[in-house]
PDB file of C-alpha atoms in Angstrom:
ATOM      1  CA  MET Z   1       0.577 -16.509  -8.577  1.00  0.00           C
ATOM      2  CA  SER Z   2       3.739 -18.178  -7.476  1.00  0.00           C
ATOM      3  CA  ASN Z   3       3.356 -21.642  -8.127  1.00  0.00           C
ATOM      4  CA  SER Z   4       6.956 -22.952  -9.521  1.00  0.00           C
ATOM      5  CA  ARG Z   5       4.484 -23.208 -12.626  1.00  0.00           C
ATOM      6  CA  ARG Z   6       2.730 -20.482 -12.994  1.00  0.00           C
ATOM      7  CA  ASN Z   7       0.219 -22.673 -14.610  1.00  0.00           C
ATOM      8  CA  SER Z   8      -2.344 -22.539 -12.663  1.00  0.00           C
ATOM      9  CA  PRO Z   9      -6.331 -21.435 -14.340  1.00  0.00           C
ATOM     10  CA  TYR Z  10      -6.885 -19.126 -11.323  1.00  0.00           C
ATOM     11  CA  ALA Z  11      -5.582 -15.590 -10.674  1.00  0.00           C
ATOM     12  CA  ASN Z  12      -4.117 -14.223  -7.389  1.00  0.00           C
ATOM     13  CA  SER Z  13      -3.035 -11.231  -6.107  1.00  0.00           C
ATOM     14  CA  GLY Z  14      -2.572  -9.860  -2.513  1.00  0.00           C
ATOM     15  CA  ILE Z  15      -4.758  -6.591  -1.139  1.00  0.00           C
ATOM     16  CA  ALA Z  16      -3.025  -4.353   1.964  1.00  0.00           C
ATOM     17  CA  VAL Z  17      -4.133  -2.332   4.068  1.00  0.00           C
ATOM     18  CA  THR Z  18      -1.764   0.088   5.522  1.00  0.00           C
ATOM     19  CA  VAL Z  19      -2.350  -0.001   9.806  1.00  0.00           C
ATOM     20  CA  ALA Z  20      -0.484   2.822  10.954  1.00  0.00           C
ATOM     21  CA  PRO Z  21      -0.234   3.077  15.289  1.00  0.00           C
ATOM     22  CA  SER Z  22      -3.092   5.142  15.189  1.00  0.00           C
ATOM     23  CA  ASP Z  23      -5.292   3.230  13.380  1.00  0.00           C
ATOM     24  CA  VAL Z  24      -4.825   0.584  16.782  1.00  0.00           C
ATOM     25  CA  PRO Z  25      -4.610   3.072  19.726  1.00  0.00           C
ATOM     26  CA  GLN Z  26      -5.884  -0.147  22.774  1.00  0.00           C
ATOM     27  CA  TYR Z  27      -1.880  -1.527  21.393  1.00  0.00           C
ATOM     28  CA  THR Z  28      -0.371   2.349  22.661  1.00  0.00           C
ATOM     29  CA  SER Z  29       0.760   0.320  25.986  1.00  0.00           C
ATOM     30  CA  GLU Z  30       3.004  -1.896  23.983  1.00  0.00           C
ATOM     31  CA  GLY Z  31       4.976   0.945  23.086  1.00  0.00           C
ATOM     32  CA  PRO Z  32       7.387   0.327  19.675  1.00  0.00           C
ATOM     33  CA  LEU Z  33       5.628  -3.534  19.713  1.00  0.00           C
ATOM     34  CA  ALA Z  34       1.813  -2.422  19.336  1.00  0.00           C
ATOM     35  CA  LEU Z  35       1.817  -3.058  15.525  1.00  0.00           C
ATOM     36  CA  LEU Z  36       3.648  -6.594  16.435  1.00  0.00           C
ATOM     37  CA  ARG Z  37       1.007  -7.224  18.540  1.00  0.00           C
ATOM     38  CA  PHE Z  38      -1.822  -5.917  16.556  1.00  0.00           C
ATOM     39  CA  GLN Z  39      -0.282  -8.719  14.130  1.00  0.00           C
ATOM     40  CA  GLN Z  40      -0.160 -11.426  16.226  1.00  0.00           C
ATOM     41  CA  GLU Z  41      -4.007 -10.712  17.577  1.00  0.00           C
ATOM     42  CA  VAL Z  42      -5.519 -10.690  13.951  1.00  0.00           C
ATOM     43  CA  GLU Z  43      -3.992 -14.268  12.873  1.00  0.00           C
ATOM     44  CA  GLU Z  44      -4.257 -15.499  16.599  1.00  0.00           C
ATOM     45  CA  ASN Z  45      -8.500 -14.536  15.869  1.00  0.00           C
ATOM     46  CA  LEU Z  46      -8.418 -16.048  12.732  1.00  0.00           C
ATOM     47  CA  PHE Z  47      -6.926 -19.380  13.791  1.00  0.00           C
ATOM     48  CA  HIS Z  48      -9.520 -19.337  16.274  1.00  0.00           C
ATOM     49  CA  ALA Z  49     -12.359 -18.716  14.183  1.00  0.00           C
ATOM     50  CA  MET Z  50     -11.764 -21.919  11.969  1.00  0.00           C
ATOM     51  CA  GLY Z  51     -11.104 -24.023  15.009  1.00  0.00           C
ATOM     52  CA  ASP Z  52      -7.411 -23.656  16.024  1.00  0.00           C
ATOM     53  CA  THR Z  53      -6.329 -24.870  12.244  1.00  0.00           C
ATOM     54  CA  LEU Z  54      -4.537 -24.006   9.612  1.00  0.00           C
ATOM     55  CA  THR Z  55      -7.616 -23.691   7.701  1.00  0.00           C
ATOM     56  CA  ALA Z  56      -8.056 -20.237   5.998  1.00  0.00           C
ATOM     57  CA  PRO Z  57     -10.997 -18.472   5.505  1.00  0.00           C
ATOM     58  CA  ILE Z  58     -12.705 -18.037   2.161  1.00  0.00           C
ATOM     59  CA  GLN Z  59     -15.777 -15.860   0.073  1.00  0.00           C
ATOM     60  CA  ARG Z  60     -16.765 -14.642  -2.183  1.00  0.00           C
ATOM     61  CA  LEU Z  61     -15.405 -10.997  -3.026  1.00  0.00           C
ATOM     62  CA  THR Z  62     -18.856  -9.734  -3.731  1.00  0.00           C
ATOM     63  CA  ASP Z  63     -20.391 -10.927  -0.771  1.00  0.00           C
ATOM     64  CA  PHE Z  64     -17.274  -9.163   1.183  1.00  0.00           C
ATOM     65  CA  CYS Z  65     -17.530  -6.324  -0.335  1.00  0.00           C
ATOM     66  CA  GLN Z  66     -21.488  -5.929   0.196  1.00  0.00           C
ATOM     67  CA  GLY Z  67     -21.041  -7.851   4.515  1.00  0.00           C
ATOM     68  CA  ARG Z  68     -23.157 -10.883   3.592  1.00  0.00           C
ATOM     69  CA  PRO Z  69     -21.825 -14.593   4.584  1.00  0.00           C
ATOM     70  CA  SER Z  70     -21.023 -16.861   1.344  1.00  0.00           C
ATOM     71  CA  GLN Z  71     -23.480 -19.778   0.744  1.00  0.00           C
ATOM     72  CA  SER Z  72     -20.956 -21.247  -1.414  1.00  0.00           C
ATOM     73  CA  ASN Z  73     -17.368 -21.009  -2.347  1.00  0.00           C
ATOM     74  CA  ASN Z  74     -15.262 -20.564  -5.894  1.00  0.00           C
ATOM     75  CA  PRO Z  75     -12.123 -23.382  -6.294  1.00  0.00           C
ATOM     76  CA  SER Z  76      -8.778 -21.437  -5.354  1.00  0.00           C
ATOM     77  CA  GLY Z  77      -5.271 -21.783  -6.397  1.00  0.00           C
ATOM     78  CA  TYR Z  78      -4.126 -21.962  -2.578  1.00  0.00           C
ATOM     79  CA  MET Z  79      -2.727 -25.018  -1.649  1.00  0.00           C
ATOM     80  CA  GLY Z  80      -4.306 -25.264   1.926  1.00  0.00           C
ATOM     81  CA  GLN Z  81      -7.232 -26.299   3.472  1.00  0.00           C
ATOM     82  CA  THR Z  82      -9.403 -23.263   2.679  1.00  0.00           C
ATOM     83  CA  ALA Z  83     -13.917 -23.215   4.270  1.00  0.00           C
ATOM     84  CA  ASN Z  84     -16.540 -21.234   3.652  1.00  0.00           C
ATOM     85  CA  ALA Z  85     -16.377 -18.202   6.587  1.00  0.00           C
ATOM     86  CA  PRO Z  86     -17.877 -14.510   6.949  1.00  0.00           C
ATOM     87  CA  VAL Z  87     -14.471 -13.009   6.094  1.00  0.00           C
ATOM     88  CA  HIS Z  88     -15.975  -9.849   6.862  1.00  0.00           C
ATOM     89  CA  GLU Z  89     -16.732 -10.450  10.806  1.00  0.00           C
ATOM     90  CA  LEU Z  90     -13.234 -11.511  11.311  1.00  0.00           C
ATOM     91  CA  LEU Z  91     -11.038  -8.681  10.064  1.00  0.00           C
ATOM     92  CA  PRO Z  92     -10.611  -6.130  12.123  1.00  0.00           C
ATOM     93  CA  PRO Z  93     -13.552  -3.464  10.959  1.00  0.00           C
ATOM     94  CA  PHE Z  94     -11.644  -0.572   9.787  1.00  0.00           C
ATOM     95  CA  VAL Z  95      -9.384  -3.075   7.516  1.00  0.00           C
ATOM     96  CA  VAL Z  96     -12.518  -4.620   5.804  1.00  0.00           C
ATOM     97  CA  LYS Z  97     -14.179  -0.382   4.999  1.00  0.00           C
ATOM     98  CA  CYS Z  98     -10.585   0.140   3.513  1.00  0.00           C
ATOM     99  CA  LEU Z  99     -10.485  -3.382   2.027  1.00  0.00           C
ATOM    100  CA  GLN Z 100     -14.042  -2.268   0.853  1.00  0.00           C
ATOM    101  CA  GLN Z 101     -14.056   0.503  -0.745  1.00  0.00           C
ATOM    102  CA  GLY Z 102     -10.846  -0.189  -2.432  1.00  0.00           C
ATOM    103  CA  LEU Z 103     -11.663  -3.147  -3.998  1.00  0.00           C
ATOM    104  CA  ARG Z 104     -14.985  -1.788  -5.421  1.00  0.00           C
ATOM    105  CA  GLN Z 105     -12.424   1.156  -6.949  1.00  0.00           C
ATOM    106  CA  PHE Z 106     -10.591  -1.234  -8.723  1.00  0.00           C
ATOM    107  CA  ASP Z 107     -13.261  -2.438 -10.604  1.00  0.00           C
ATOM    108  CA  GLN Z 108     -13.417   1.502 -11.821  1.00  0.00           C
ATOM    109  CA  LYS Z 109     -10.081   1.141 -12.828  1.00  0.00           C
ATOM    110  CA  MET Z 110      -9.657  -3.212 -14.713  1.00  0.00           C
ATOM    111  CA  HIS Z 111     -13.612  -3.931 -15.339  1.00  0.00           C
ATOM    112  CA  GLY Z 112     -14.077  -7.406 -14.160  1.00  0.00           C
ATOM    113  CA  PHE Z 113     -12.280  -7.051 -11.526  1.00  0.00           C
ATOM    114  CA  TYR Z 114     -15.107  -7.198  -8.488  1.00  0.00           C
ATOM    115  CA  THR Z 115     -16.552 -10.331  -9.538  1.00  0.00           C
ATOM    116  CA  ASP Z 116     -18.468 -13.380  -7.208  1.00  0.00           C
ATOM    117  CA  GLN Z 117     -16.212 -15.404  -9.647  1.00  0.00           C
ATOM    118  CA  ALA Z 118     -13.303 -13.892  -7.399  1.00  0.00           C
ATOM    119  CA  SER Z 119     -12.746 -14.887  -3.264  1.00  0.00           C
ATOM    120  CA  VAL Z 120     -11.140 -12.980  -0.845  1.00  0.00           C
ATOM    121  CA  LEU Z 121      -9.214 -15.412   1.423  1.00  0.00           C
ATOM    122  CA  ALA Z 122      -7.511 -13.942   5.224  1.00  0.00           C
ATOM    123  CA  VAL Z 123      -5.185 -13.633   6.429  1.00  0.00           C
ATOM    124  CA  GLU Z 124      -2.099 -12.516   4.861  1.00  0.00           C
ATOM    125  CA  SER Z 125      -0.678 -10.339   8.014  1.00  0.00           C
ATOM    126  CA  ARG Z 126       3.015 -10.097   7.037  1.00  0.00           C
ATOM    127  CA  THR Z 127       3.635  -8.038   3.953  1.00  0.00           C
ATOM    128  CA  SER Z 128       6.145  -5.729   5.669  1.00  0.00           C
ATOM    129  CA  SER Z 129       7.370  -5.690   9.411  1.00  0.00           C
ATOM    130  CA  PRO Z 130       5.326  -4.368  12.135  1.00  0.00           C
ATOM    131  CA  VAL Z 131       7.971  -2.405  13.403  1.00  0.00           C
ATOM    132  CA  ARG Z 132       9.407   0.635  12.027  1.00  0.00           C
ATOM    133  CA  ILE Z 133      12.276   1.474  12.922  1.00  0.00           C
ATOM    134  CA  PRO Z 134      12.800   6.301  13.325  1.00  0.00           C
ATOM    135  CA  ARG Z 135      14.187   8.231  10.371  1.00  0.00           C
ATOM    136  CA  GLY Z 136      14.495  11.907  10.334  1.00  0.00           C
ATOM    137  CA  ASP Z 137      13.382  13.508   6.599  1.00  0.00           C
ATOM    138  CA  ASP Z 138      17.337  13.520   6.085  1.00  0.00           C
ATOM    139  CA  PHE Z 139      16.690   8.913   6.271  1.00  0.00           C
ATOM    140  CA  GLN Z 140      19.321   8.327   9.316  1.00  0.00           C
ATOM    141  CA  HIS Z 141      17.786   7.382  12.931  1.00  0.00           C
ATOM    142  CA  PRO Z 142      17.640  10.201  15.141  1.00  0.00           C
ATOM    143  CA  GLN Z 143      19.719   9.044  17.400  1.00  0.00           C
ATOM    144  CA  LEU Z 144      21.568   7.442  15.726  1.00  0.00           C
ATOM    145  CA  ARG Z 145      23.363   9.593  13.258  1.00  0.00           C
ATOM    146  CA  GLY Z 146      25.097   7.123  10.237  1.00  0.00           C
ATOM    147  CA  LEU Z 147      22.247   4.599  10.247  1.00  0.00           C
ATOM    148  CA  TYR Z 148      19.577   4.668   7.660  1.00  0.00           C
ATOM    149  CA  PRO Z 149      16.904   2.451   8.124  1.00  0.00           C
ATOM    150  CA  CYS Z 150      15.113   1.818   4.932  1.00  0.00           C
ATOM    151  CA  GLY Z 151      13.154  -0.483   2.668  1.00  0.00           C
ATOM    152  CA  GLU Z 152      11.033  -3.595   4.173  1.00  0.00           C
ATOM    153  CA  GLY Z 153      12.978  -4.654   7.816  1.00  0.00           C
ATOM    154  CA  ALA Z 154      12.969  -0.963   8.670  1.00  0.00           C
ATOM    155  CA  GLY Z 155       9.142  -0.737   7.832  1.00  0.00           C
ATOM    156  CA  TYR Z 156       9.175   1.654   5.504  1.00  0.00           C
ATOM    157  CA  SER Z 157       7.938  -0.664   2.536  1.00  0.00           C
ATOM    158  CA  GLY Z 158       6.394  -3.511   1.323  1.00  0.00           C
ATOM    159  CA  GLY Z 159       7.886  -5.107  -1.339  1.00  0.00           C
ATOM    160  CA  ILE Z 160      10.770  -5.243  -3.617  1.00  0.00           C
ATOM    161  CA  VAL Z 161      10.339  -2.509  -5.636  1.00  0.00           C
ATOM    162  CA  SER Z 162       9.081  -0.409  -2.885  1.00  0.00           C
ATOM    163  CA  SER Z 163      11.652  -1.935  -0.678  1.00  0.00           C
ATOM    164  CA  ALA Z 164      14.133  -0.477  -3.923  1.00  0.00           C
ATOM    165  CA  LEU Z 165      12.804   2.747  -4.099  1.00  0.00           C
ATOM    166  CA  ASP Z 166      13.348   3.223  -0.715  1.00  0.00           C
ATOM    167  CA  GLY Z 167      16.606   2.138  -0.683  1.00  0.00           C
ATOM    168  CA  ILE Z 168      17.632   4.442  -3.614  1.00  0.00           C
ATOM    169  CA  ASN Z 169      16.386   7.192  -1.542  1.00  0.00           C
ATOM    170  CA  ALA Z 170      18.098   6.615   1.515  1.00  0.00           C
ATOM    171  CA  ILE Z 171      21.439   6.084  -0.980  1.00  0.00           C
ATOM    172  CA  ASN Z 172      20.497   9.994  -2.465  1.00  0.00           C
ATOM    173  CA  GLN Z 173      20.291  11.236   0.976  1.00  0.00           C
ATOM    174  CA  LEU Z 174      23.689  10.164   2.259  1.00  0.00           C
ATOM    175  CA  THR Z 175      25.910  11.245  -0.692  1.00  0.00           C
ATOM    176  CA  GLN Z 176      24.457  14.836  -0.277  1.00  0.00           C
TER     177      GLN Z 176
END
């Protein structure tokens, strides 16, 4: 939960799906910006699907995983507008499949996670850089020796902890 007082009655979690260039071969012509273009298209498609507004589509988690429209919405701590929508039809099919599988697996490890009281709200598509700066096994850029691309901005992590670990690994390579 990100509200400053952390006093919302709702839990909040983000579930991310890794998207690799091989997942979106139709964007190969975009070169190194292929994933950026894919991200832009997903955002635009959702924007248009919601009537060209900033309304976020929301769907009950169980309905999302079973591929059926929700008949009603759950209350949400989301600060913007939401509207009932078939999120399972709005996201790319390979993303939906990954999310459906992952959400069901979460319930095996955290009983009660998979419930019709939970919602899927789309889309937060900016977890890490969609552009990856090349680096070799030694963490250096292949053509610019001495440059160690690392962390979220370089496309190698998706959050504070993974960025810190990637930075530590880059430092370890630098000091060897």
